[in-house]
Amino acid sequence: MIGQIEERKTSSACGDGSLPATRFEILLDLRRLGHAGGLRAAASPAAAAIARDRVQEYVQRWLPLAECRRREAAGSPADRDRWSRLIAAAGREKPSTDASCEELALWVSDARELLRALTATEPPFVPIVTVSRRIAQQIASGAYAPGSPLSAHKIAADLQLPLDSVRLALSDLAGSRTIEVQPTGRMRVPGPRPGGDRPRQLVSFVRELAAAGVYPPGSVLPNRTELARALVTSKVPLAVALRLLVEEGTLEPASQRRLRVRRTAPVAGSAPRPLVEPTETAKGTDLTAAGIQQVAREAVAWWSTRLAPSPSRLGRSIAHLTAAGDHLAKRVQASSTTEDSDAKRVIIRMRAIAATVEQPTIDLTIWRTACLATAVRDLHSIVVQDDEAAGRNPA
């Protein structure tokens, strides 16, 4: 209840002794406004006059604090404009005696919006300028990769800040060109979109996989549909990448629609490194079928939606997938499919990706994480098939 709300002083910048000084008092007037302008005000002209006087009293009481909030927002054009709009709407001239009930109700709504904003900006409110700075720091650190979209809801959750504050901060950042506003109204980090140079990235990735033994010299590559699925990419950049690999001599035609790695392919690299021991983050993770599928789905969704998770969350996902891949690989190697070349290739692919999942930029790391998740899924499918063939309950 409102009577149980702890009183809290306003910021010292506004506390000059002449302004109301507690959140409790704002909330109390906000509650009183809920009874103004309703059915009682429509009962008679006298009731309407009382309602108008009451609303004006509450508005005039809090306009000085709202003006102070507008002055404090000098560093944020979006926040300053917000306060100007609220003050103009709630502080307009009192409706005349012959005004309609709808006009009175609209004024009450504007007054309540002003008081709600005042309540929300009571200490420990984080100034919009500070919110903008924090978002800009996230962009500079690579947490929000160049070219990636910006979701106000996700940023609010990442930074543990109010959604309205994040939206105002994003508007300021757009005004200063720190971020871009697309024709659709969505916001994004400036720079090339993730995957803008996808063909070259795919060229480098296929070379790595060939050097690691996933596609050894002389082997035929999977068809383009399967290759696109394994590399978590679309067919258009993959087609460009394959053409570049043919032109440089890494690949050669094997048939009308298939390619193979040239036996003398110029692919430098070493054998795939074994998976490291699971980190402390990975220990105790859920290695059940449901847990593995959940983390794999999440990793692929991050890349497909181009929404970057926080670095800590991404690190936990990588550790979970690495532990799951190691667990599943041991199960596959202990089963009757040990001599299965397809199973061996999936294990090698999983290990090669796990060893190189950490990349210089966060968007490339998210992509490799999605590729790792796909390999882990493939290993899980093999384990399920082995269990079914052996008459065990699928894991």
mmCIF file of C-alpha atoms in Angstrom:
data_model
loop_
_atom_site.group_PDB
_atom_site.id
_atom_site.type_symbol
_atom_site.label_atom_id
_atom_site.label_comp_id
_atom_site.label_asym_id
_atom_site.label_seq_id
_atom_site.Cartn_x
_atom_site.Cartn_y
_atom_site.Cartn_z
ATOM 1 C CA MET A 1 0.000 0.000 0.000
ATOM 2 C CA ILE A 2 1.038 3.586 -0.565
ATOM 3 C CA GLY A 3 1.107 4.270 3.166
ATOM 4 C CA GLN A 4 3.795 1.617 3.552
ATOM 5 C CA ILE A 5 6.144 3.083 0.949
ATOM 6 C CA GLU A 6 9.413 4.274 2.432
ATOM 7 C CA GLU A 7 10.016 7.980 2.130
ATOM 8 C CA ARG A 8 12.996 8.954 0.028
ATOM 9 C CA LYS A 9 14.499 12.390 -0.463
ATOM 10 C CA THR A 10 14.711 13.986 -3.876
ATOM 11 C CA SER A 11 18.060 14.866 -5.399
ATOM 12 C CA SER A 12 19.906 17.739 -3.803
ATOM 13 C CA ALA A 13 19.858 19.654 -7.079
ATOM 14 C CA CYS A 14 16.101 20.107 -6.657
ATOM 15 C CA GLY A 15 15.902 20.136 -2.884
ATOM 16 C CA ASP A 16 15.905 23.879 -2.195
ATOM 17 C CA GLY A 17 13.413 23.602 0.679
ATOM 18 C CA SER A 18 10.481 24.934 -1.340
ATOM 19 C CA LEU A 19 9.712 21.705 -3.210
ATOM 20 C CA PRO A 20 7.887 18.614 -1.934
ATOM 21 C CA ALA A 21 10.579 16.230 -0.789
ATOM 22 C CA THR A 22 9.347 12.654 -0.749
ATOM 23 C CA ARG A 23 8.370 9.929 -3.147
ATOM 24 C CA PHE A 24 5.542 9.136 -0.762
ATOM 25 C CA GLU A 25 3.933 12.546 -1.323
ATOM 26 C CA ILE A 26 4.124 12.180 -5.107
ATOM 27 C CA LEU A 27 2.522 8.755 -4.949
ATOM 28 C CA LEU A 28 -0.170 10.024 -2.592
ATOM 29 C CA ASP A 29 -1.176 12.778 -5.023
ATOM 30 C CA LEU A 30 -0.994 10.306 -7.890
ATOM 31 C CA ARG A 31 -3.480 8.144 -6.042
ATOM 32 C CA ARG A 32 -5.749 11.112 -5.378
ATOM 33 C CA LEU A 33 -5.699 12.003 -9.064
ATOM 34 C CA GLY A 34 -7.188 8.598 -9.766
ATOM 35 C CA HIS A 35 -10.409 9.768 -8.128
ATOM 36 C CA ALA A 36 -10.597 13.018 -10.102
ATOM 37 C CA GLY A 37 -12.242 13.331 -13.478
ATOM 38 C CA GLY A 38 -14.237 10.105 -13.161
ATOM 39 C CA LEU A 39 -17.935 9.444 -12.803
ATOM 40 C CA ARG A 40 -18.184 11.683 -9.748
ATOM 41 C CA ALA A 41 -16.945 14.664 -11.748
ATOM 42 C CA ALA A 42 -19.616 14.013 -14.346
ATOM 43 C CA ALA A 43 -22.401 13.906 -11.761
ATOM 44 C CA SER A 44 -22.928 17.681 -11.639
ATOM 45 C CA PRO A 45 -21.303 20.986 -12.640
ATOM 46 C CA ALA A 46 -20.299 21.510 -9.005
ATOM 47 C CA ALA A 47 -18.537 18.133 -8.874
ATOM 48 C CA ALA A 48 -16.743 18.926 -12.130
ATOM 49 C CA ALA A 49 -15.594 22.288 -10.731
ATOM 50 C CA ILE A 50 -14.221 20.585 -7.612
ATOM 51 C CA ALA A 51 -12.363 18.056 -9.774
ATOM 52 C CA ARG A 52 -10.823 20.803 -11.923
ATOM 53 C CA ASP A 53 -9.627 22.715 -8.866
ATOM 54 C CA ARG A 54 -8.161 19.566 -7.334
ATOM 55 C CA VAL A 55 -6.245 18.600 -10.481
ATOM 56 C CA GLN A 56 -4.901 22.124 -10.818
ATOM 57 C CA GLU A 57 -3.764 22.043 -7.189
ATOM 58 C CA TYR A 58 -1.809 18.829 -7.690
ATOM 59 C CA VAL A 59 -0.277 19.974 -10.960
ATOM 60 C CA GLN A 60 0.837 23.331 -9.577
ATOM 61 C CA ARG A 61 2.352 21.569 -6.572
ATOM 62 C CA TRP A 62 4.627 19.424 -8.730
ATOM 63 C CA LEU A 63 5.399 21.654 -11.703
ATOM 64 C CA PRO A 64 8.444 23.221 -9.943
ATOM 65 C CA LEU A 65 9.948 19.768 -9.425
ATOM 66 C CA ALA A 66 9.240 18.922 -13.072
ATOM 67 C CA GLU A 67 10.959 22.140 -14.132
ATOM 68 C CA CYS A 68 13.936 21.110 -12.026
ATOM 69 C CA ARG A 69 13.985 17.709 -13.733
ATOM 70 C CA ARG A 70 14.024 19.474 -17.095
ATOM 71 C CA ARG A 71 17.020 21.560 -16.043
ATOM 72 C CA GLU A 72 18.821 18.449 -14.829
ATOM 73 C CA ALA A 73 18.223 16.864 -18.254
ATOM 74 C CA ALA A 74 20.233 19.562 -20.041
ATOM 75 C CA GLY A 75 22.742 16.974 -21.284
ATOM 76 C CA SER A 76 20.049 14.779 -22.845
ATOM 77 C CA PRO A 77 17.966 16.335 -25.641
ATOM 78 C CA ALA A 78 15.511 13.423 -25.581
ATOM 79 C CA ASP A 79 14.988 13.665 -21.809
ATOM 80 C CA ARG A 80 14.677 17.453 -21.941
ATOM 81 C CA ASP A 81 12.070 17.199 -24.705
ATOM 82 C CA ARG A 82 10.194 14.601 -22.678
ATOM 83 C CA TRP A 83 9.938 16.930 -19.675
ATOM 84 C CA SER A 84 8.925 19.840 -21.902
ATOM 85 C CA ARG A 85 6.104 17.748 -23.334
ATOM 86 C CA LEU A 86 4.932 16.577 -19.905
ATOM 87 C CA ILE A 87 5.034 20.081 -18.439
ATOM 88 C CA ALA A 88 3.191 21.606 -21.385
ATOM 89 C CA ALA A 89 0.476 18.943 -21.315
ATOM 90 C CA ALA A 90 -0.162 18.905 -17.543
ATOM 91 C CA GLY A 91 0.471 22.619 -16.969
ATOM 92 C CA ARG A 92 -1.913 23.917 -19.599
ATOM 93 C CA GLU A 93 -4.740 26.261 -18.642
ATOM 94 C CA LYS A 94 -7.453 24.737 -16.498
ATOM 95 C CA PRO A 95 -10.456 23.600 -18.599
ATOM 96 C CA SER A 96 -13.354 26.012 -18.553
ATOM 97 C CA THR A 97 -16.601 25.359 -16.725
ATOM 98 C CA ASP A 98 -18.320 24.300 -19.953
ATOM 99 C CA ALA A 99 -15.546 21.853 -20.903
ATOM 100 C CA SER A 100 -16.601 18.286 -21.649
ATOM 101 C CA CYS A 101 -15.954 15.342 -19.356
ATOM 102 C CA GLU A 102 -13.598 13.969 -22.016
ATOM 103 C CA GLU A 103 -11.464 17.115 -21.857
ATOM 104 C CA LEU A 104 -11.247 16.881 -18.073
ATOM 105 C CA ALA A 105 -10.345 13.189 -18.261
ATOM 106 C CA LEU A 106 -7.568 13.972 -20.744
ATOM 107 C CA TRP A 107 -6.144 16.608 -18.408
ATOM 108 C CA VAL A 108 -6.233 14.162 -15.511
ATOM 109 C CA SER A 109 -4.373 11.628 -17.671
ATOM 110 C CA ASP A 110 -1.683 14.175 -18.524
ATOM 111 C CA ALA A 111 -1.295 15.105 -14.843
ATOM 112 C CA ARG A 112 -0.955 11.461 -13.837
ATOM 113 C CA GLU A 113 1.684 10.934 -16.533
ATOM 114 C CA LEU A 114 3.670 13.851 -15.122
ATOM 115 C CA LEU A 115 3.540 12.472 -11.589
ATOM 116 C CA ARG A 116 4.470 8.973 -12.741
ATOM 117 C CA ALA A 117 7.536 10.425 -14.477
ATOM 118 C CA LEU A 118 8.486 12.302 -11.307
ATOM 119 C CA THR A 119 8.165 9.127 -9.274
ATOM 120 C CA ALA A 120 10.292 7.169 -11.743
ATOM 121 C CA THR A 121 13.069 9.768 -11.623
ATOM 122 C CA GLU A 122 13.359 9.909 -7.855
ATOM 123 C CA PRO A 123 16.720 8.697 -6.473
ATOM 124 C CA PRO A 124 18.356 6.278 -7.098
ATOM 125 C CA PHE A 125 17.408 7.164 -10.677
ATOM 126 C CA VAL A 126 20.267 6.839 -13.202
ATOM 127 C CA PRO A 127 20.476 9.998 -15.379
ATOM 128 C CA ILE A 128 19.858 9.495 -19.081
ATOM 129 C CA VAL A 129 23.300 10.927 -19.855
ATOM 130 C CA THR A 130 24.831 8.126 -17.760
ATOM 131 C CA VAL A 131 22.673 5.525 -19.512
ATOM 132 C CA SER A 132 23.862 6.828 -22.894
ATOM 133 C CA ARG A 133 27.455 6.607 -21.705
ATOM 134 C CA ARG A 134 27.026 3.006 -20.579
ATOM 135 C CA ILE A 135 25.497 1.970 -23.899
ATOM 136 C CA ALA A 136 28.300 3.731 -25.783
ATOM 137 C CA GLN A 137 30.838 1.835 -23.653
ATOM 138 C CA GLN A 138 29.147 -1.449 -24.544
ATOM 139 C CA ILE A 139 29.415 -0.545 -28.228
ATOM 140 C CA ALA A 140 33.074 0.461 -27.890
ATOM 141 C CA SER A 141 33.903 -2.792 -26.095
ATOM 142 C CA GLY A 142 32.329 -4.878 -28.862
ATOM 143 C CA ALA A 143 29.516 -6.234 -26.675
ATOM 144 C CA TYR A 144 27.190 -4.824 -29.337
ATOM 145 C CA ALA A 145 28.995 -5.653 -32.542
ATOM 146 C CA PRO A 146 29.300 -3.286 -35.539
ATOM 147 C CA GLY A 147 26.277 -3.592 -37.788
ATOM 148 C CA SER A 148 24.183 -5.442 -35.215
ATOM 149 C CA PRO A 149 20.657 -4.281 -34.311
ATOM 150 C CA LEU A 150 19.998 -2.694 -30.948
ATOM 151 C CA SER A 151 17.034 -3.858 -28.893
ATOM 152 C CA ALA A 152 15.944 -1.516 -26.109
ATOM 153 C CA HIS A 153 14.457 -4.451 -24.196
ATOM 154 C CA LYS A 154 17.689 -6.443 -24.388
ATOM 155 C CA ILE A 155 19.867 -3.471 -23.404
ATOM 156 C CA ALA A 156 17.592 -2.734 -20.444
ATOM 157 C CA ALA A 157 17.934 -6.351 -19.313
ATOM 158 C CA ASP A 158 21.722 -6.405 -19.862
ATOM 159 C CA LEU A 159 22.369 -3.166 -17.978
ATOM 160 C CA GLN A 160 19.584 -3.597 -15.402
ATOM 161 C CA LEU A 161 18.063 -0.215 -16.278
ATOM 162 C CA PRO A 162 14.480 1.001 -16.857
ATOM 163 C CA LEU A 163 13.231 0.469 -20.397
ATOM 164 C CA ASP A 164 12.096 4.106 -20.763
ATOM 165 C CA SER A 165 15.560 5.341 -19.791
ATOM 166 C CA VAL A 166 17.187 3.108 -22.387
ATOM 167 C CA ARG A 167 14.810 4.327 -25.092
ATOM 168 C CA LEU A 168 15.606 7.960 -24.291
ATOM 169 C CA ALA A 169 19.333 7.196 -24.274
ATOM 170 C CA LEU A 170 19.101 5.468 -27.646
ATOM 171 C CA SER A 171 17.325 8.516 -29.045
ATOM 172 C CA ASP A 172 20.196 10.708 -27.834
ATOM 173 C CA LEU A 173 22.789 8.334 -29.288
ATOM 174 C CA ALA A 174 20.957 8.386 -32.607
ATOM 175 C CA GLY A 175 20.958 12.189 -32.543
ATOM 176 C CA SER A 176 24.718 12.230 -31.968
ATOM 177 C CA ARG A 177 25.182 9.577 -34.706
ATOM 178 C CA THR A 178 26.725 7.136 -32.275
ATOM 179 C CA ILE A 179 24.125 4.683 -33.547
ATOM 180 C CA GLU A 180 22.118 4.561 -36.769
ATOM 181 C CA VAL A 181 18.374 4.634 -37.324
ATOM 182 C CA GLN A 182 17.206 2.499 -40.224
ATOM 183 C CA PRO A 183 14.293 3.466 -42.512
ATOM 184 C CA THR A 184 12.152 0.953 -40.603
ATOM 185 C CA GLY A 185 12.802 2.859 -37.369
ATOM 186 C CA ARG A 186 15.025 0.158 -35.911
ATOM 187 C CA MET A 187 18.414 1.102 -34.506
ATOM 188 C CA ARG A 188 21.761 -0.525 -35.171
ATOM 189 C CA VAL A 189 25.447 -0.101 -34.392
ATOM 190 C CA PRO A 190 27.264 1.693 -37.236
ATOM 191 C CA GLY A 191 29.589 -0.389 -39.365
ATOM 192 C CA PRO A 192 29.348 -3.291 -41.746
ATOM 193 C CA ARG A 193 26.613 -5.744 -40.898
ATOM 194 C CA PRO A 194 27.703 -9.011 -39.321
ATOM 195 C CA GLY A 195 28.303 -11.238 -42.283
ATOM 196 C CA GLY A 196 28.863 -8.332 -44.647
ATOM 197 C CA ASP A 197 32.163 -9.989 -45.641
ATOM 198 C CA ARG A 198 30.757 -13.444 -45.084
ATOM 199 C CA PRO A 199 32.262 -15.031 -48.246
ATOM 200 C CA ARG A 200 35.823 -14.164 -47.136
ATOM 201 C CA GLN A 201 35.079 -15.363 -43.620
ATOM 202 C CA LEU A 202 33.711 -18.615 -45.033
ATOM 203 C CA VAL A 203 36.827 -19.029 -47.175
ATOM 204 C CA SER A 204 39.000 -18.755 -44.076
ATOM 205 C CA PHE A 205 36.748 -21.108 -42.112
ATOM 206 C CA VAL A 206 36.715 -23.824 -44.793
ATOM 207 C CA ARG A 207 40.515 -23.610 -45.013
ATOM 208 C CA GLU A 208 40.737 -24.116 -41.247
ATOM 209 C CA LEU A 209 38.397 -27.106 -41.372
ATOM 210 C CA ALA A 210 40.362 -28.624 -44.246
ATOM 211 C CA ALA A 211 43.636 -28.167 -42.367
ATOM 212 C CA ALA A 212 42.087 -29.710 -39.249
ATOM 213 C CA GLY A 213 41.097 -32.838 -41.170
ATOM 214 C CA VAL A 214 37.365 -32.235 -41.341
ATOM 215 C CA TYR A 215 37.704 -32.023 -45.124
ATOM 216 C CA PRO A 216 41.088 -33.667 -45.783
ATOM 217 C CA PRO A 217 42.873 -33.425 -49.173
ATOM 218 C CA GLY A 218 41.077 -35.481 -51.798
ATOM 219 C CA SER A 219 37.765 -35.620 -49.894
ATOM 220 C CA VAL A 220 34.511 -34.504 -51.490
ATOM 221 C CA LEU A 221 32.696 -31.711 -49.720
ATOM 222 C CA PRO A 222 29.104 -32.231 -48.564
ATOM 223 C CA ASN A 223 26.425 -30.836 -50.841
ATOM 224 C CA ARG A 224 25.789 -27.127 -50.512
ATOM 225 C CA THR A 225 22.642 -27.544 -48.449
ATOM 226 C CA GLU A 226 24.433 -29.654 -45.853
ATOM 227 C CA LEU A 227 27.518 -27.430 -45.933
ATOM 228 C CA ALA A 228 25.387 -24.311 -45.400
ATOM 229 C CA ARG A 229 23.706 -25.995 -42.447
ATOM 230 C CA ALA A 230 27.015 -27.036 -40.854
ATOM 231 C CA LEU A 231 28.515 -23.572 -41.333
ATOM 232 C CA VAL A 232 25.284 -21.817 -40.268
ATOM 233 C CA THR A 233 25.157 -19.605 -43.330
ATOM 234 C CA SER A 234 22.948 -18.957 -46.320
ATOM 235 C CA LYS A 235 23.668 -20.415 -49.740
ATOM 236 C CA VAL A 236 24.459 -17.141 -51.533
ATOM 237 C CA PRO A 237 27.630 -16.177 -49.565
ATOM 238 C CA LEU A 238 28.582 -19.863 -49.461
ATOM 239 C CA ALA A 239 28.425 -20.079 -53.261
ATOM 240 C CA VAL A 240 30.700 -17.023 -53.527
ATOM 241 C CA ALA A 241 33.116 -18.521 -50.993
ATOM 242 C CA LEU A 242 33.292 -21.842 -52.835
ATOM 243 C CA ARG A 243 34.020 -20.050 -56.104
ATOM 244 C CA LEU A 244 36.860 -18.142 -54.421
ATOM 245 C CA LEU A 245 38.258 -21.394 -53.025
ATOM 246 C CA VAL A 246 38.201 -22.950 -56.493
ATOM 247 C CA GLU A 247 39.914 -19.907 -57.978
ATOM 248 C CA GLU A 248 42.714 -20.007 -55.392
ATOM 249 C CA GLY A 249 43.213 -23.744 -55.898
ATOM 250 C CA THR A 250 41.998 -25.052 -52.551
ATOM 251 C CA LEU A 251 39.000 -26.814 -54.141
ATOM 252 C CA GLU A 252 38.427 -28.427 -57.503
ATOM 253 C CA PRO A 253 35.331 -29.814 -59.242
ATOM 254 C CA ALA A 254 34.574 -33.422 -58.331
ATOM 255 C CA SER A 255 31.374 -33.723 -60.357
ATOM 256 C CA GLN A 256 28.806 -31.462 -61.918
ATOM 257 C CA ARG A 257 27.610 -30.116 -58.561
ATOM 258 C CA ARG A 258 30.171 -31.294 -56.006
ATOM 259 C CA LEU A 259 33.620 -30.046 -55.066
ATOM 260 C CA ARG A 260 36.556 -31.735 -53.406
ATOM 261 C CA VAL A 261 39.631 -30.537 -51.607
ATOM 262 C CA ARG A 262 42.588 -30.593 -53.969
ATOM 263 C CA ARG A 263 45.197 -33.145 -52.952
ATOM 264 C CA THR A 264 47.856 -30.462 -53.113
ATOM 265 C CA ALA A 265 45.584 -27.821 -51.627
ATOM 266 C CA PRO A 266 47.445 -24.840 -50.145
ATOM 267 C CA VAL A 267 45.933 -25.280 -46.697
ATOM 268 C CA ALA A 268 48.316 -24.612 -43.850
ATOM 269 C CA GLY A 269 47.552 -25.630 -40.332
ATOM 270 C CA SER A 270 48.007 -28.286 -37.723
ATOM 271 C CA ALA A 271 45.990 -31.230 -36.560
ATOM 272 C CA PRO A 272 42.938 -30.339 -34.512
ATOM 273 C CA ARG A 273 43.768 -29.651 -30.905
ATOM 274 C CA PRO A 274 42.065 -31.817 -28.283
ATOM 275 C CA LEU A 275 39.393 -30.191 -26.214
ATOM 276 C CA VAL A 276 40.706 -28.636 -23.044
ATOM 277 C CA GLU A 277 39.398 -29.781 -19.714
ATOM 278 C CA PRO A 278 35.985 -28.218 -18.983
ATOM 279 C CA THR A 279 36.340 -24.894 -17.199
ATOM 280 C CA GLU A 280 34.912 -24.198 -13.787
ATOM 281 C CA THR A 281 31.988 -22.508 -15.540
ATOM 282 C CA ALA A 282 31.259 -25.692 -17.475
ATOM 283 C CA LYS A 283 31.504 -28.082 -14.547
ATOM 284 C CA GLY A 284 28.110 -29.059 -13.238
ATOM 285 C CA THR A 285 26.340 -27.924 -16.414
ATOM 286 C CA ASP A 286 23.298 -29.771 -17.634
ATOM 287 C CA LEU A 287 24.504 -32.559 -19.964
ATOM 288 C CA THR A 288 21.092 -34.159 -20.325
ATOM 289 C CA ALA A 289 19.479 -34.254 -23.755
ATOM 290 C CA ALA A 290 17.186 -31.373 -22.822
ATOM 291 C CA GLY A 291 20.045 -29.265 -21.454
ATOM 292 C CA ILE A 292 22.224 -29.801 -24.516
ATOM 293 C CA GLN A 293 19.402 -29.043 -26.934
ATOM 294 C CA GLN A 294 18.478 -25.891 -25.021
ATOM 295 C CA VAL A 295 21.964 -24.357 -25.061
ATOM 296 C CA ALA A 296 22.414 -25.321 -28.736
ATOM 297 C CA ARG A 297 19.111 -23.717 -29.743
ATOM 298 C CA GLU A 298 20.011 -20.558 -27.861
ATOM 299 C CA ALA A 299 23.424 -20.281 -29.522
ATOM 300 C CA VAL A 300 21.986 -20.690 -33.026
ATOM 301 C CA ALA A 301 19.201 -18.200 -32.257
ATOM 302 C CA TRP A 302 21.720 -15.532 -31.231
ATOM 303 C CA TRP A 303 23.333 -15.708 -34.640
ATOM 304 C CA SER A 304 20.150 -16.046 -36.700
ATOM 305 C CA THR A 305 18.559 -13.024 -34.993
ATOM 306 C CA ARG A 306 21.853 -11.064 -34.847
ATOM 307 C CA LEU A 307 21.315 -10.277 -31.167
ATOM 308 C CA ALA A 308 24.551 -10.335 -29.201
ATOM 309 C CA PRO A 309 24.406 -11.794 -25.678
ATOM 310 C CA SER A 310 26.494 -10.318 -22.891
ATOM 311 C CA PRO A 311 30.131 -11.513 -22.950
ATOM 312 C CA SER A 312 29.647 -13.476 -19.719
ATOM 313 C CA ARG A 313 26.572 -15.234 -21.040
ATOM 314 C CA LEU A 314 28.313 -16.031 -24.316
ATOM 315 C CA GLY A 315 31.266 -17.436 -22.364
ATOM 316 C CA ARG A 316 28.962 -19.674 -20.335
ATOM 317 C CA SER A 317 27.315 -20.928 -23.511
ATOM 318 C CA ILE A 318 30.691 -21.767 -25.099
ATOM 319 C CA ALA A 319 31.792 -23.590 -21.940
ATOM 320 C CA HIS A 320 28.514 -25.533 -21.843
ATOM 321 C CA LEU A 321 28.756 -26.511 -25.523
ATOM 322 C CA THR A 322 32.418 -27.503 -25.145
ATOM 323 C CA ALA A 323 31.595 -29.725 -22.174
ATOM 324 C CA ALA A 324 28.622 -31.215 -24.032
ATOM 325 C CA GLY A 325 30.740 -31.868 -27.136
ATOM 326 C CA ASP A 326 33.406 -33.616 -25.078
ATOM 327 C CA HIS A 327 30.767 -35.704 -23.298
ATOM 328 C CA LEU A 328 29.033 -36.742 -26.519
ATOM 329 C CA ALA A 329 32.305 -37.445 -28.358
ATOM 330 C CA LYS A 330 33.327 -39.909 -25.635
ATOM 331 C CA ARG A 331 29.971 -41.649 -25.919
ATOM 332 C CA VAL A 332 30.236 -41.885 -29.706
ATOM 333 C CA GLN A 333 33.798 -43.230 -29.518
ATOM 334 C CA ALA A 334 32.691 -45.885 -27.008
ATOM 335 C CA SER A 335 29.853 -47.083 -29.225
ATOM 336 C CA SER A 336 29.744 -49.338 -32.274
ATOM 337 C CA THR A 337 30.057 -46.323 -34.579
ATOM 338 C CA THR A 338 33.721 -45.762 -33.712
ATOM 339 C CA GLU A 339 34.707 -46.878 -37.218
ATOM 340 C CA ASP A 340 31.990 -44.764 -38.821
ATOM 341 C CA SER A 341 33.790 -42.139 -40.928
ATOM 342 C CA ASP A 342 30.831 -39.750 -40.730
ATOM 343 C CA ALA A 343 30.847 -39.908 -36.926
ATOM 344 C CA LYS A 344 34.621 -39.342 -36.879
ATOM 345 C CA ARG A 345 34.237 -36.360 -39.170
ATOM 346 C CA VAL A 346 31.585 -34.793 -36.921
ATOM 347 C CA ILE A 347 33.845 -35.245 -33.876
ATOM 348 C CA ILE A 348 36.780 -33.676 -35.711
ATOM 349 C CA ARG A 349 34.555 -30.798 -36.847
ATOM 350 C CA MET A 350 33.282 -30.237 -33.325
ATOM 351 C CA ARG A 351 36.809 -30.272 -31.879
ATOM 352 C CA ALA A 352 38.206 -27.985 -34.577
ATOM 353 C CA ILE A 353 35.466 -25.411 -34.022
ATOM 354 C CA ALA A 354 35.706 -25.660 -30.225
ATOM 355 C CA ALA A 355 39.437 -24.981 -30.429
ATOM 356 C CA THR A 356 38.918 -21.817 -32.493
ATOM 357 C CA VAL A 357 35.545 -20.577 -31.281
ATOM 358 C CA GLU A 358 37.069 -17.497 -29.613
ATOM 359 C CA GLN A 359 37.527 -14.907 -32.370
ATOM 360 C CA PRO A 360 38.843 -11.311 -32.505
ATOM 361 C CA THR A 361 35.323 -9.824 -32.739
ATOM 362 C CA ILE A 362 32.177 -10.766 -30.882
ATOM 363 C CA ASP A 363 30.108 -11.262 -34.050
ATOM 364 C CA LEU A 364 32.607 -13.837 -35.363
ATOM 365 C CA THR A 365 32.634 -15.541 -31.949
ATOM 366 C CA ILE A 366 28.827 -15.723 -31.970
ATOM 367 C CA TRP A 367 28.940 -17.230 -35.462
ATOM 368 C CA ARG A 368 31.527 -19.849 -34.476
ATOM 369 C CA THR A 369 29.467 -20.602 -31.358
ATOM 370 C CA ALA A 370 26.449 -21.283 -33.575
ATOM 371 C CA CYS A 371 28.614 -23.596 -35.725
ATOM 372 C CA LEU A 372 29.806 -25.364 -32.580
ATOM 373 C CA ALA A 373 26.188 -25.775 -31.455
ATOM 374 C CA THR A 374 25.320 -27.346 -34.820
ATOM 375 C CA ALA A 375 28.190 -29.841 -34.499
ATOM 376 C CA VAL A 376 27.094 -30.693 -30.950
ATOM 377 C CA ARG A 377 23.566 -31.273 -32.226
ATOM 378 C CA ASP A 378 24.909 -33.605 -34.903
ATOM 379 C CA LEU A 379 26.854 -35.556 -32.277
ATOM 380 C CA HIS A 380 23.747 -35.808 -30.135
ATOM 381 C CA SER A 381 21.798 -37.231 -33.097
ATOM 382 C CA ILE A 382 24.468 -39.917 -33.541
ATOM 383 C CA VAL A 383 24.271 -40.818 -29.840
ATOM 384 C CA VAL A 384 20.481 -41.103 -30.077
ATOM 385 C CA GLN A 385 20.775 -43.373 -33.136
ATOM 386 C CA ASP A 386 23.335 -45.575 -31.327
ATOM 387 C CA ASP A 387 21.089 -45.837 -28.288
ATOM 388 C CA GLU A 388 18.116 -46.808 -30.400
ATOM 389 C CA ALA A 389 20.154 -49.398 -32.297
ATOM 390 C CA ALA A 390 21.367 -50.896 -28.998
ATOM 391 C CA GLY A 391 17.866 -50.943 -27.548
ATOM 392 C CA ARG A 392 18.658 -48.282 -24.951
ATOM 393 C CA ASN A 393 16.494 -45.322 -24.093
ATOM 394 C CA PRO A 394 17.656 -42.434 -26.310
ATOM 395 C CA ALA A 395 19.756 -39.937 -24.361
#
